[in-house]
mmCIF file of C-alpha atoms and ligand atoms in Angstrom:
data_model
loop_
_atom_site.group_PDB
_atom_site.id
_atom_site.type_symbol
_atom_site.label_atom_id
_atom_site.label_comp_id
_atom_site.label_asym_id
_atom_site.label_seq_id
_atom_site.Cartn_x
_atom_site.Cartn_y
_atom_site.Cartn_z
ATOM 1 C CA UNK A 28 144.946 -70.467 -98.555
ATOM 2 C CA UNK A 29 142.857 -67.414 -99.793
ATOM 3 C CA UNK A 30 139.311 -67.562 -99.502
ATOM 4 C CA UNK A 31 138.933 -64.835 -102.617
ATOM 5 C CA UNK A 32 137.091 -66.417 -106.048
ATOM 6 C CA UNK A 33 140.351 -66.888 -107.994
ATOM 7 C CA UNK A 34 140.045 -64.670 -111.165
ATOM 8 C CA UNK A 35 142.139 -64.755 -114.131
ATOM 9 C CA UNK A 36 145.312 -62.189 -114.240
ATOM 10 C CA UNK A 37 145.140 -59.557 -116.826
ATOM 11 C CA UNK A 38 148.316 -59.599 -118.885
ATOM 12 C CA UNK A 39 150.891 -56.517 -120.172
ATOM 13 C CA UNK A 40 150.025 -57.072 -123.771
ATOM 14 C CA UNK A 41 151.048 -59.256 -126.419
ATOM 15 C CA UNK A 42 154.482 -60.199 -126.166
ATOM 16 C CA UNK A 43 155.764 -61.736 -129.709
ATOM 17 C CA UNK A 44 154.341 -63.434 -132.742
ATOM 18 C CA UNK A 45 155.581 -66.508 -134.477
ATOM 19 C CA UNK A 46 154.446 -67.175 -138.185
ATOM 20 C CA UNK A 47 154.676 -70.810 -139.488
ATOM 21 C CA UNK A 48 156.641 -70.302 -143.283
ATOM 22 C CA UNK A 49 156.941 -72.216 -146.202
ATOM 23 C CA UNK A 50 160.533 -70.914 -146.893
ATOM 24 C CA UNK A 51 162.475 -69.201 -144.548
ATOM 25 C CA UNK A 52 164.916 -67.239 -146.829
ATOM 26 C CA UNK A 53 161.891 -65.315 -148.764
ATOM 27 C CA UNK A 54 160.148 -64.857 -145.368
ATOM 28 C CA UNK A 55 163.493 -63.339 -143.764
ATOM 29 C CA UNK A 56 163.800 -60.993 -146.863
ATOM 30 C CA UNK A 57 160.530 -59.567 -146.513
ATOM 31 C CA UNK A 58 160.134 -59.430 -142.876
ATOM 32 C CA UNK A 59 164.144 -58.109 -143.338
ATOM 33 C CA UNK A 60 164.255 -56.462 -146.271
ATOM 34 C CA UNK A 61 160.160 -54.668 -147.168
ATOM 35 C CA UNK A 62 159.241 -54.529 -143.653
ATOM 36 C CA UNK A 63 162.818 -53.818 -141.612
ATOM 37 C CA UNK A 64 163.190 -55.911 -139.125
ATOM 38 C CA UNK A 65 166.115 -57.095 -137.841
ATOM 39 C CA UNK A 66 167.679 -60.890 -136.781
ATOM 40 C CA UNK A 67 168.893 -60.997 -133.354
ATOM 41 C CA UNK A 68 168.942 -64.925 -133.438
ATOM 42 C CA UNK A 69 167.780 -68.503 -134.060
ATOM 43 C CA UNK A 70 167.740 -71.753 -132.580
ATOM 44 C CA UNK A 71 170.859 -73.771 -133.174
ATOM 45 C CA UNK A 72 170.033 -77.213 -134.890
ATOM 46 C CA UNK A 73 170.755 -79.886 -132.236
ATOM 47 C CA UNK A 74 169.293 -83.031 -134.081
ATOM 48 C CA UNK A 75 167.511 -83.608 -137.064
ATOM 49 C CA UNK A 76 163.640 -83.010 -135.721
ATOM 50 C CA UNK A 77 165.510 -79.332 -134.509
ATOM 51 C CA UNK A 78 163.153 -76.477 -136.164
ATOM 52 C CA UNK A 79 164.375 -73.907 -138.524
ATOM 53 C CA UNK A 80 163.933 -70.539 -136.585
ATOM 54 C CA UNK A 81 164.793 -67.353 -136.847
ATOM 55 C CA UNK A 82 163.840 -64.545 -134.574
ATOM 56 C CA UNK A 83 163.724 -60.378 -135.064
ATOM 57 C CA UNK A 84 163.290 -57.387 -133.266
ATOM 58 C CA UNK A 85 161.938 -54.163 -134.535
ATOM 59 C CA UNK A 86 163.212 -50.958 -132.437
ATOM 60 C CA UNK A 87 161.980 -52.555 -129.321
ATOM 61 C CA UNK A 88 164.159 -53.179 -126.585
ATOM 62 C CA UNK A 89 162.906 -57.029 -126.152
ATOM 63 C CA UNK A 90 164.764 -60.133 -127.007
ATOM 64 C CA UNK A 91 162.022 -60.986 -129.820
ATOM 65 C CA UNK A 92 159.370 -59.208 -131.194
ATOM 66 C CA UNK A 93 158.807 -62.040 -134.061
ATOM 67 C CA UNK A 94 160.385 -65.180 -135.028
ATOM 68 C CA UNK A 95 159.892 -67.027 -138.316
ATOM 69 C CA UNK A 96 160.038 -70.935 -138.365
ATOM 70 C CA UNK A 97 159.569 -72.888 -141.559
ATOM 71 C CA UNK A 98 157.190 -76.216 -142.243
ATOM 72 C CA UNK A 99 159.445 -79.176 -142.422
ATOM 73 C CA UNK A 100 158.322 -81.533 -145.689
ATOM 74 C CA UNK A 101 157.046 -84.517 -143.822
ATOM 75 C CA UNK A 102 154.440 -83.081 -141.599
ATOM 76 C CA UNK A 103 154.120 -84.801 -137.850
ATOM 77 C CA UNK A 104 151.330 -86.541 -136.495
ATOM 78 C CA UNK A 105 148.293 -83.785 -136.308
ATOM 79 C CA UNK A 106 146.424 -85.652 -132.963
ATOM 80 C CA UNK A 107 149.531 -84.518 -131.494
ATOM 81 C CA UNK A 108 150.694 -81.152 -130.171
ATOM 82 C CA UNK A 109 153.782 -79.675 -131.077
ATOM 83 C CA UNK A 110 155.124 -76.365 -131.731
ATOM 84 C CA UNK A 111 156.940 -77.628 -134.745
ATOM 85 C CA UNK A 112 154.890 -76.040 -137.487
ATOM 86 C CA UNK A 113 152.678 -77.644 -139.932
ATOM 87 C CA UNK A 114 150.856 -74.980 -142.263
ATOM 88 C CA UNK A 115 151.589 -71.540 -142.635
ATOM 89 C CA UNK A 116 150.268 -68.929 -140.406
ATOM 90 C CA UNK A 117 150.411 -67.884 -137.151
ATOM 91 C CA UNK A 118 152.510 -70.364 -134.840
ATOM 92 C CA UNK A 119 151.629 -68.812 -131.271
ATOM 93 C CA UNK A 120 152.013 -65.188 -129.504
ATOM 94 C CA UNK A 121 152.843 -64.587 -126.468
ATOM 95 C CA UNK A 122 151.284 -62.414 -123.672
ATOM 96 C CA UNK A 123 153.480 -61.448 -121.172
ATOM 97 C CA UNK A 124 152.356 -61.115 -117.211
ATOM 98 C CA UNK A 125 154.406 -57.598 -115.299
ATOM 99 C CA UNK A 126 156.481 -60.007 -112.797
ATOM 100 C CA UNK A 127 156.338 -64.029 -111.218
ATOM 101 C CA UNK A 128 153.990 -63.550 -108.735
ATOM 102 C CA UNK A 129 150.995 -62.620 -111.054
ATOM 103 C CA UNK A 130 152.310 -64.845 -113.730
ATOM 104 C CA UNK A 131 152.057 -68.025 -111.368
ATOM 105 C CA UNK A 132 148.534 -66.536 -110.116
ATOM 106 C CA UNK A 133 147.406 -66.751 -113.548
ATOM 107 C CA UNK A 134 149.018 -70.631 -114.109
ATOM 108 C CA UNK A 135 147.537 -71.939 -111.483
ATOM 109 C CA UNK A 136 144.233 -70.227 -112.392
ATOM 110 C CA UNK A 137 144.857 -72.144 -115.710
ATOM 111 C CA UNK A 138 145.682 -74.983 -113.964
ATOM 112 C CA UNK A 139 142.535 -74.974 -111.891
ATOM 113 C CA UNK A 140 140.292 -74.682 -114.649
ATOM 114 C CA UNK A 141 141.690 -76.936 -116.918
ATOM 115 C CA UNK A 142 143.418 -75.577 -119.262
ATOM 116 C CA UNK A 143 145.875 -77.945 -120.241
ATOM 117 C CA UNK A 144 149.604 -76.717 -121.001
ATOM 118 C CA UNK A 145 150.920 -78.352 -123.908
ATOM 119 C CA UNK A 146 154.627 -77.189 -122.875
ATOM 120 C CA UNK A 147 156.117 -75.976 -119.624
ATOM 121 C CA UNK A 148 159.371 -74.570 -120.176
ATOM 122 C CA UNK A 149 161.966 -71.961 -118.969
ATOM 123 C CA UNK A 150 163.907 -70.062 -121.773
ATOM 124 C CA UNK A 151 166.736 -67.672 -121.256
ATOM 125 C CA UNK A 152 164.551 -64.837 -121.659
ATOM 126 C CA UNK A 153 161.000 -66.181 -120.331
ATOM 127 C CA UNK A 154 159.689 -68.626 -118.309
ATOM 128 C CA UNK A 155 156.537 -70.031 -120.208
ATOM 129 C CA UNK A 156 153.428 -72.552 -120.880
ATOM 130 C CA UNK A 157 151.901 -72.796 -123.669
ATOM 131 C CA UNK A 158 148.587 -73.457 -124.192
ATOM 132 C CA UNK A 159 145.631 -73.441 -126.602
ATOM 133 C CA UNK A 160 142.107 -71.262 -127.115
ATOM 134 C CA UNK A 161 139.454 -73.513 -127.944
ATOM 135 C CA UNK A 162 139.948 -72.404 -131.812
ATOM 136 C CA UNK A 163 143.509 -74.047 -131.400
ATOM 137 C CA UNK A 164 145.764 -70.747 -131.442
ATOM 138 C CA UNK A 165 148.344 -71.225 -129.849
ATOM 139 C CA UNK A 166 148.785 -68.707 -126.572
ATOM 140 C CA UNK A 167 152.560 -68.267 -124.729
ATOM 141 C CA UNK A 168 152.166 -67.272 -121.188
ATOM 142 C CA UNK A 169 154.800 -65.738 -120.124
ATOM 143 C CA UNK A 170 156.811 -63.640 -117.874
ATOM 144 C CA UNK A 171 160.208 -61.937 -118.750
ATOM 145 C CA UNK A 172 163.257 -62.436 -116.865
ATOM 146 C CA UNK A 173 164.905 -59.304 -116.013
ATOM 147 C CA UNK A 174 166.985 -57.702 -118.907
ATOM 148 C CA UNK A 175 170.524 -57.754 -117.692
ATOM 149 C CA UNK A 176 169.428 -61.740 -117.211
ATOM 150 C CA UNK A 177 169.525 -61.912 -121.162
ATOM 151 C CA UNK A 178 171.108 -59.134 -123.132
ATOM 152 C CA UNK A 179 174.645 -60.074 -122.543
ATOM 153 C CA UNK A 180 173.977 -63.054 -124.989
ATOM 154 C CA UNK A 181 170.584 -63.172 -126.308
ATOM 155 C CA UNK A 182 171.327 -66.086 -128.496
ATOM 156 C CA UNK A 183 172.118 -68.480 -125.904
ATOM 157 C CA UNK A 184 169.135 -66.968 -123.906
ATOM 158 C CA UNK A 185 166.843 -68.299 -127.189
ATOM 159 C CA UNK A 186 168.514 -71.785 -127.024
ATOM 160 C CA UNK A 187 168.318 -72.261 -123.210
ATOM 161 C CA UNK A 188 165.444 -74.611 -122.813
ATOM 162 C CA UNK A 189 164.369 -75.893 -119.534
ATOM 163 C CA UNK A 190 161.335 -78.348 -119.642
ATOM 164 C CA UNK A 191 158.964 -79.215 -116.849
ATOM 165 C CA UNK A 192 156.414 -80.984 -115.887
ATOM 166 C CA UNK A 193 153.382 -79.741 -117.513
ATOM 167 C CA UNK A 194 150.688 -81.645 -114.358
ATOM 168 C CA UNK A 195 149.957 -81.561 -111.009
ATOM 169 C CA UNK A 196 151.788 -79.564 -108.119
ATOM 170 C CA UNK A 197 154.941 -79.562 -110.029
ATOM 171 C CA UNK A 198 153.963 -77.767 -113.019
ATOM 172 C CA UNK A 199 153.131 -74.856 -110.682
ATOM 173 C CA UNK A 200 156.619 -74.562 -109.331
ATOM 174 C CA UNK A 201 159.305 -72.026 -110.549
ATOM 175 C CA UNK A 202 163.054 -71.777 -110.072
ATOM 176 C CA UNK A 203 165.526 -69.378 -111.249
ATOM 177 C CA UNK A 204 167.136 -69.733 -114.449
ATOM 178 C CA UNK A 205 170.693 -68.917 -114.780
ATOM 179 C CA UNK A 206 171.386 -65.542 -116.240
ATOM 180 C CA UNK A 207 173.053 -65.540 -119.743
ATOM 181 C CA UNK A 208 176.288 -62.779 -119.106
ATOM 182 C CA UNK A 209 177.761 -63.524 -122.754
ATOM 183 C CA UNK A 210 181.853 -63.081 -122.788
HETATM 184 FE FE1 FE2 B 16 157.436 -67.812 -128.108
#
C-alpha cells in the first residue's frame, strides 16, 4: 500500500451527454435534422421497463457523443435511483479517465470517500459507475475500451451490459469485456 494522500484523478474531458425527452421522434429530428447529428444506435427493448434510447455521434470518432431517451408516462418511484428518466433535461454525462489504471485510482478514491455509485456496469464501449454531485446530476465515470474493441458493431457494444457490485472490495474489481468484432 502507498503511503501518498490519495487525490482525486483528473479526467480527459467530458465524454457524452444524455438529455431526458418528452418525445423521442421530435427530439431525433432536431438533434437529426436542425442540429446534424447522426444515429449510430439504441438500446434494443428487452422487456417492458426497457428505455427508449437513441444515441448520435457528431464527426467524432467515439461510439456516442449524445443519446436521447424519452420519459415513460408512469413515472417510477423518485426515493429511488434510476437512470430511467423522469423529467426532461439532462440525464447524466460522462467524463472519461485516459486508460484503467487511473480510472480505478479515481473509483476507489470515490469509493473511499463515499461517494456512493448508483450503478456499476461494463458496456461494450466503457466500463462505468455512475454516480451523483450533491445537486443530483448525474456523473458517468468512465474509461473507454480500446476502439477496435467496439467499432466492428457498435450497436451490440451499446446493448452489452455487465452489472456489478456497486460495494465493498468487489465494486473495485475490473475484468475484460469481450470485444464486439461485428460479422
Ligand atoms: Fe452514458
Amino acid at each position: 500500500m502507498s503511503s501518498e494522500t490519495p487525490q482525486a484523478m483528473t479526467p480527459v474531458g467530458v465524454n457524452h451527454l444524455v438529455l431526458n425527452v418528452r418525445d423521442i421522434e421530435r427530439a431525433h429530428q432536431f438533434w437529426t435534422e436542425i442540429m446534424g447529428f447522426r444515429q449510430i444506435g439504441h438500446l434494443e427493448q428487452r422487456n417492458e421497463r426497457s428505455m427508449n434510447m437513441r444515441f448520435y455521434n457528431g464527426l467524432s470518432e467515439s461510439h456516442h457523443d449524445l443519446a436521447l431517451v424519452e420519459i415513460p408516462g408512469g413515472a417510477p418511484d423518485e426515493d429511488e435511483w434510476s437512470m430511467a428518466p423522469r423529467r426532461p433535461g439532462l440525464n447524466h454525462f460522462a467524463v472519461h479517465y485516459p486508460d484503467r489504471e487511473s480510472w480505478l485510482k479515481q473509483i476507489e478514491f470515490l469509493q473511499e470517500k463515499g461517494v456512493k455509485f448508483n450503478l456499476r456496469i461494463n458496456h461494450g464501449m466503457t466500463h462505468s459507475v455512475y454516480i451523483n454531485d450533491p445537486d443530483g446530476h448525474g456523473i458517468e465515470v468512465l474509461y473507454e475500451l480500446p476502439r477496435e474493441h467496439w467499432q466492428g458493431d457498435i450497436q451490440a457494444a451499446l446493448n452489452y451490459a455487465d452489472v456489478l457490485p456497486t460495494e465493498g472490495a468487489e465494486a473495485l474489481l475490473d475484468e475484460p469485456t469481450p470485444a464486439f468484432s461485428g460479422d
